[in-house]
CSV table of C-alpha atoms in Angstrom, one decimal:
chain,number,residue,atom,x,y,z
A,461,MET,CA,-7.4,64.6,-26.1
A,462,ARG,CA,-9.8,63.4,-23.4
A,463,SER,CA,-10.1,60.0,-21.7
A,464,PRO,CA,-12.4,58.0,-19.4
A,465,GLU,CA,-9.9,58.5,-16.6
A,466,TRP,CA,-10.1,62.3,-17.0
A,467,GLU,CA,-14.0,62.2,-17.1
A,468,LYS,CA,-14.1,60.2,-13.9
A,469,TYR,CA,-11.5,62.5,-12.3
A,470,VAL,CA,-13.6,65.6,-13.1
A,471,LYS,CA,-16.9,64.0,-12.1
A,472,ASP,CA,-15.3,63.1,-8.7
A,473,ILE,CA,-14.4,66.8,-8.3
A,474,LEU,CA,-17.8,68.0,-9.3
A,475,SER,CA,-19.5,65.6,-6.9
A,476,HIS,CA,-18.2,67.8,-4.0
A,477,VAL,CA,-19.5,71.1,-5.6
A,478,LYS,CA,-23.1,71.7,-4.5
A,479,PHE,CA,-23.8,74.7,-6.8
A,480,LYS,CA,-24.8,72.9,-9.9
A,481,TYR,CA,-24.9,76.0,-12.1
A,482,ASP,CA,-21.1,76.3,-12.0
A,483,HIS,CA,-20.5,72.6,-12.9
A,484,LYS,CA,-20.3,73.3,-16.7
A,485,TYR,CA,-17.8,76.2,-16.1
A,486,ILE,CA,-15.6,74.2,-13.7
A,487,TYR,CA,-15.7,71.1,-16.0
A,488,SER,CA,-14.5,73.2,-19.0
A,489,GLU,CA,-11.7,74.9,-16.9
A,490,ILE,CA,-10.4,71.7,-15.5
A,491,MET,CA,-10.4,69.9,-18.8
A,492,GLU,CA,-8.6,72.8,-20.5
A,493,HIS,CA,-5.8,72.8,-18.0
A,494,MET,CA,-5.5,69.0,-18.2
A,495,GLU,CA,-5.2,69.2,-21.9
A,496,ASP,CA,-2.4,71.8,-21.6
A,497,LEU,CA,-0.6,69.6,-19.1
A,498,TYR,CA,-1.1,66.5,-21.3
A,499,ASN,CA,0.3,68.2,-24.4
A,500,ASN,CA,3.3,69.4,-22.5
A,501,LEU,CA,4.1,65.9,-21.2
A,502,VAL,CA,3.7,64.4,-24.7
A,503,ASN,CA,6.0,67.2,-26.1
A,504,GLU,CA,8.5,66.2,-23.5
A,505,GLY,CA,8.6,62.7,-25.0
A,506,ILE,CA,6.4,60.9,-22.6
A,507,ASP,CA,4.2,58.0,-24.0
A,508,GLU,CA,0.6,59.2,-24.6
A,509,ASN,CA,-1.0,56.6,-22.3
A,510,GLU,CA,1.5,57.4,-19.6
A,511,ALA,CA,0.8,61.1,-20.1
A,512,ILE,CA,-2.9,60.6,-19.6
A,513,LYS,CA,-2.2,58.9,-16.2
A,514,LEU,CA,0.4,61.5,-15.2
A,515,THR,CA,-2.0,64.4,-16.0
A,516,VAL,CA,-4.5,63.1,-13.4
A,517,GLU,CA,-1.7,62.5,-10.9
A,518,TYR,CA,-0.2,66.0,-11.4
A,519,MET,CA,-3.6,67.7,-11.0
A,520,GLY,CA,-3.9,66.5,-7.4
A,521,ASP,CA,-6.4,64.8,-5.2
A,522,SER,CA,-10.0,65.1,-6.6
A,523,GLU,CA,-11.7,65.2,-3.2
A,524,GLU,CA,-9.4,67.9,-1.9
A,525,ILE,CA,-9.9,70.0,-5.0
A,526,GLY,CA,-13.7,69.4,-5.0
A,527,LYS,CA,-14.1,70.5,-1.4
A,528,ALA,CA,-12.0,73.6,-2.0
A,529,LEU,CA,-14.0,74.5,-5.1
A,530,ASN,CA,-17.2,74.0,-3.1
A,531,LYS,CA,-16.2,76.7,-0.6
A,532,GLU,CA,-15.6,79.1,-3.5
A,533,HIS,CA,-18.8,78.1,-5.3
A,534,ASN,CA,-21.3,77.9,-2.5
A,535,PRO,CA,-25.0,78.5,-3.6
A,536,PHE,CA,-25.3,81.9,-1.8
A,537,VAL,CA,-22.2,83.4,-3.4
A,538,GLY,CA,-23.1,81.6,-6.7
A,539,TRP,CA,-26.5,83.3,-7.0
A,540,ILE,CA,-25.0,86.7,-6.2
A,541,TYR,CA,-22.4,86.1,-8.9
A,542,ARG,CA,-25.1,85.1,-11.5
A,543,ILE,CA,-27.0,88.2,-10.8
A,544,LEU,CA,-23.9,90.4,-11.1
A,545,LYS,CA,-22.9,88.5,-14.2
A,546,TYR,CA,-26.2,89.1,-16.0
A,547,SER,CA,-26.2,92.7,-14.9
A,548,ALA,CA,-22.8,93.2,-16.4
A,549,MET,CA,-24.0,91.6,-19.6
A,550,LEU,CA,-26.8,94.1,-19.8
A,551,LEU,CA,-24.4,97.0,-19.3
A,552,ILE,CA,-22.1,95.6,-22.0
A,553,PHE,CA,-25.1,95.4,-24.4
A,554,LEU,CA,-26.0,99.0,-23.6
A,555,ASN,CA,-22.4,100.1,-24.4
A,556,ILE,CA,-21.3,98.2,-27.5
A,557,SER,CA,-18.6,100.7,-28.3
A,558,THR,CA,-16.7,99.7,-25.2
A,559,VAL,CA,-16.7,96.1,-26.3
A,560,PHE,CA,-15.3,97.0,-29.7
A,561,ILE,CA,-12.5,99.0,-28.1
A,562,PHE,CA,-11.7,96.0,-25.8
A,563,ILE,CA,-11.6,93.6,-28.8
A,564,PHE,CA,-9.5,95.9,-30.9
A,565,SER,CA,-7.0,96.4,-28.0
A,566,SER,CA,-6.8,92.6,-27.5
A,567,ILE,CA,-6.1,91.9,-31.2
A,568,ASN,CA,-3.5,94.7,-31.3
A,569,ASN,CA,-1.7,93.4,-28.2
A,570,PHE,CA,-1.7,89.9,-29.8
A,571,VAL,CA,-0.2,91.1,-33.0
A,572,THR,CA,2.4,93.3,-31.2
A,573,VAL,CA,3.6,90.4,-29.1
A,574,ASN,CA,3.9,88.1,-32.1
A,575,GLU,CA,5.8,90.8,-34.1
A,576,ASN,CA,8.3,91.0,-31.3
A,577,VAL,CA,9.1,87.3,-31.2
A,578,GLU,CA,12.8,87.2,-32.1
A,579,LYS,CA,14.1,85.0,-34.9
A,580,TYR,CA,17.5,84.1,-33.6
A,581,GLY,CA,19.1,83.4,-37.0
A,582,GLN,CA,22.2,81.6,-35.8
A,583,LYS,CA,23.4,78.1,-36.8
A,584,ILE,CA,22.8,75.5,-34.2
A,585,GLU,CA,25.8,73.6,-33.1
A,586,PHE,CA,24.0,71.0,-31.0
A,587,ILE,CA,20.9,70.4,-28.9
A,588,GLN,CA,21.2,68.8,-25.5
A,589,GLU,CA,17.9,67.2,-24.3
A,590,ILE,CA,17.1,67.4,-20.6
A,591,ASP,CA,14.6,65.3,-18.8
A,592,GLU,CA,14.3,67.3,-15.5
A,593,LYS,CA,10.8,67.5,-14.0
A,594,ARG,CA,10.1,68.8,-10.5
A,595,LYS,CA,7.1,69.8,-8.4
A,596,ILE,CA,7.5,72.8,-6.1
A,597,ASP,CA,4.3,73.7,-4.1
A,598,ASN,CA,1.6,74.1,-6.8
A,599,THR,CA,3.9,74.3,-9.7
A,600,TYR,CA,5.5,71.7,-12.0
A,601,ILE,CA,8.8,72.7,-13.6
A,602,PHE,CA,10.0,71.1,-16.8
A,603,LEU,CA,13.6,71.7,-17.9
A,604,ASP,CA,13.4,70.9,-21.6
A,605,LYS,CA,16.7,71.4,-23.5
A,606,ILE,CA,19.8,73.4,-24.1
A,607,VAL,CA,20.6,74.8,-27.6
A,608,ARG,CA,24.2,75.7,-28.4
A,609,TYR,CA,24.9,78.1,-31.3
A,610,ASP,CA,28.0,78.4,-33.4
A,611,ASN,CA,28.6,82.0,-32.1
A,612,GLY,CA,29.0,80.7,-28.5
A,613,ASP,CA,25.5,81.6,-27.3
A,614,ILE,CA,23.4,79.1,-25.5
A,615,LYS,CA,19.7,79.0,-25.0
A,616,ILE,CA,18.0,77.2,-22.1
A,617,LEU,CA,14.3,76.2,-22.6
A,618,TYR,CA,12.0,75.3,-19.8
A,619,SER,CA,8.4,75.6,-18.9
A,620,LEU,CA,6.2,76.0,-15.8
A,621,PHE,CA,2.7,74.6,-15.2
A,622,LYS,CA,0.8,76.1,-12.3
A,623,ASN,CA,-2.1,74.0,-11.0
A,624,PRO,CA,-5.0,76.5,-10.8
A,625,PHE,CA,-7.0,74.1,-8.6
A,626,SER,CA,-4.3,73.6,-6.0
A,627,TYR,CA,-5.2,75.5,-2.8
A,628,GLY,CA,-2.0,74.9,-0.9
A,629,THR,CA,1.2,76.9,-0.9
A,630,LYS,CA,1.7,79.0,-4.0
A,631,PHE,CA,5.0,78.9,-5.7
A,632,THR,CA,6.3,82.3,-6.9
A,633,ASN,CA,8.7,81.8,-9.8
A,634,GLY,CA,10.3,85.0,-10.9
A,635,ASP,CA,13.8,84.3,-12.2
A,636,ILE,CA,14.1,80.8,-10.6
A,637,LEU,CA,17.2,79.7,-12.6
A,638,LYS,CA,20.8,80.6,-11.9
A,639,ILE,CA,23.4,79.6,-14.4
A,640,TYR,CA,27.1,78.7,-13.6
A,641,ASP,CA,30.1,77.0,-15.2
A,642,GLU,CA,32.0,74.3,-13.4
A,643,ASN,CA,34.3,76.9,-11.8
A,644,ASN,CA,31.2,78.4,-10.1
A,645,ASN,CA,31.2,81.6,-12.3
A,646,GLU,CA,27.7,82.9,-12.6
A,647,TYR,CA,26.3,84.0,-16.0
A,648,ILE,CA,23.9,86.8,-16.8
A,649,PHE,CA,21.1,85.9,-19.2
A,650,ARG,CA,18.4,87.4,-21.3
A,651,ARG,CA,14.9,86.0,-20.8
A,652,ARG,CA,11.9,85.7,-23.1
A,653,SER,CA,8.7,84.4,-21.6
A,654,PRO,CA,5.4,84.3,-23.7
A,655,ASN,CA,3.3,83.7,-20.5
A,656,LYS,CA,-0.1,82.2,-20.1
A,657,LYS,CA,-2.0,82.4,-16.8
A,658,TYR,CA,-1.2,78.8,-15.8
A,659,TYR,CA,1.3,77.6,-18.4
A,660,SER,CA,4.5,79.5,-19.3
A,661,TYR,CA,7.3,78.7,-21.7
A,662,TYR,CA,10.7,80.4,-21.0
A,663,GLU,CA,13.8,81.0,-23.1
A,664,TYR,CA,17.0,82.0,-21.2
A,665,THR,CA,19.9,83.1,-23.5
A,666,VAL,CA,23.5,83.3,-22.3
A,667,ASP,CA,25.8,85.3,-24.6
A,668,ASN,CA,29.2,83.9,-25.5
A,669,PHE,CA,29.3,80.9,-23.0
A,670,PRO,CA,33.0,79.8,-23.2
A,671,LYS,CA,33.5,76.9,-25.6
A,672,ASN,CA,36.2,75.4,-23.5
A,673,GLU,CA,33.8,74.9,-20.5
A,674,GLU,CA,32.8,71.3,-20.4
A,675,LYS,CA,29.8,71.7,-18.0
A,676,LEU,CA,26.9,74.1,-17.5
A,677,ILE,CA,25.3,74.1,-14.1
A,678,ILE,CA,21.7,75.1,-13.5
A,679,LYS,CA,20.5,75.8,-10.0
A,680,TYR,CA,16.8,76.4,-9.4
A,681,GLY,CA,14.1,76.2,-6.7
A,682,ASP,CA,12.6,78.5,-4.1
A,683,ARG,CA,13.6,79.7,-0.6
A,684,LYS,CA,13.0,76.3,1.0
A,685,GLU,CA,15.0,74.1,-1.3
A,686,GLU,CA,17.4,74.4,-4.2
A,687,TYR,CA,18.1,71.8,-6.9
A,688,THR,CA,21.1,71.4,-9.2
A,689,VAL,CA,21.4,70.0,-12.7
A,690,GLU,CA,24.8,69.6,-14.4
A,691,ILE,CA,24.8,69.4,-18.2
A,692,SER,CA,27.7,68.3,-20.3
A,693,MET,CA,28.5,70.9,-23.0
A,694,LYS,CA,30.1,68.3,-25.2
A,695,LYS,CA,28.1,67.2,-28.2
A,696,GLY,CA,26.3,64.0,-27.3
A,697,GLY,CA,27.0,64.5,-23.6
A,698,ILE,CA,24.8,63.7,-20.7
A,699,TYR,CA,23.3,65.6,-17.7
A,700,GLU,CA,23.3,64.7,-14.0
A,701,GLN,CA,20.8,65.5,-11.3
A,702,LYS,CA,21.9,66.4,-7.8
């Protein structure tokens, strides 16, 4: 999915980058990340036209990004990089066996990761949709939903999108969520996170969350600020932001 707004946005960025040889690479990278962000917004239930506009907004100021990229892609450094790049390609050509080993290793890792994806296998009692979105430094946090299973377990789904072209303060996520009930009892969870470099999707599972608890409280953030979300654990309940 690409749009005239995106094309204009990327051209505005590239207008500040003097090293023309890197324009194609930068264009592809930015478009790829915009598509990831757009798809995530649409999956969150946002209207497609609105998601197109929000994607540009979330990526940040085009002039600021363009000037920052220009510093990293100045002509002198760019030419050195091109020379090293083609030298590396020559070395790879002279050592084909290394390339095959790398490809095999990558495929093997991919298969192993997918074989380890757990099939939970429990009956779903209800799903509570959450519409919590927050920007912390260079990272957008999307709290997606809570799934409650008939065995008492709950699963919290959320995702992070890190803007690779933001040159301000970098957000370090780690285990950013803390989970409580309304009596302020904290719960231990298991985490699964099939990560990508800039976009990651997380599943937090809490075993045997008491069925008599009416609320689940999520606290998240960084050292500077903490946010709280209260979710009703009754079927068809609502959630509150604080």
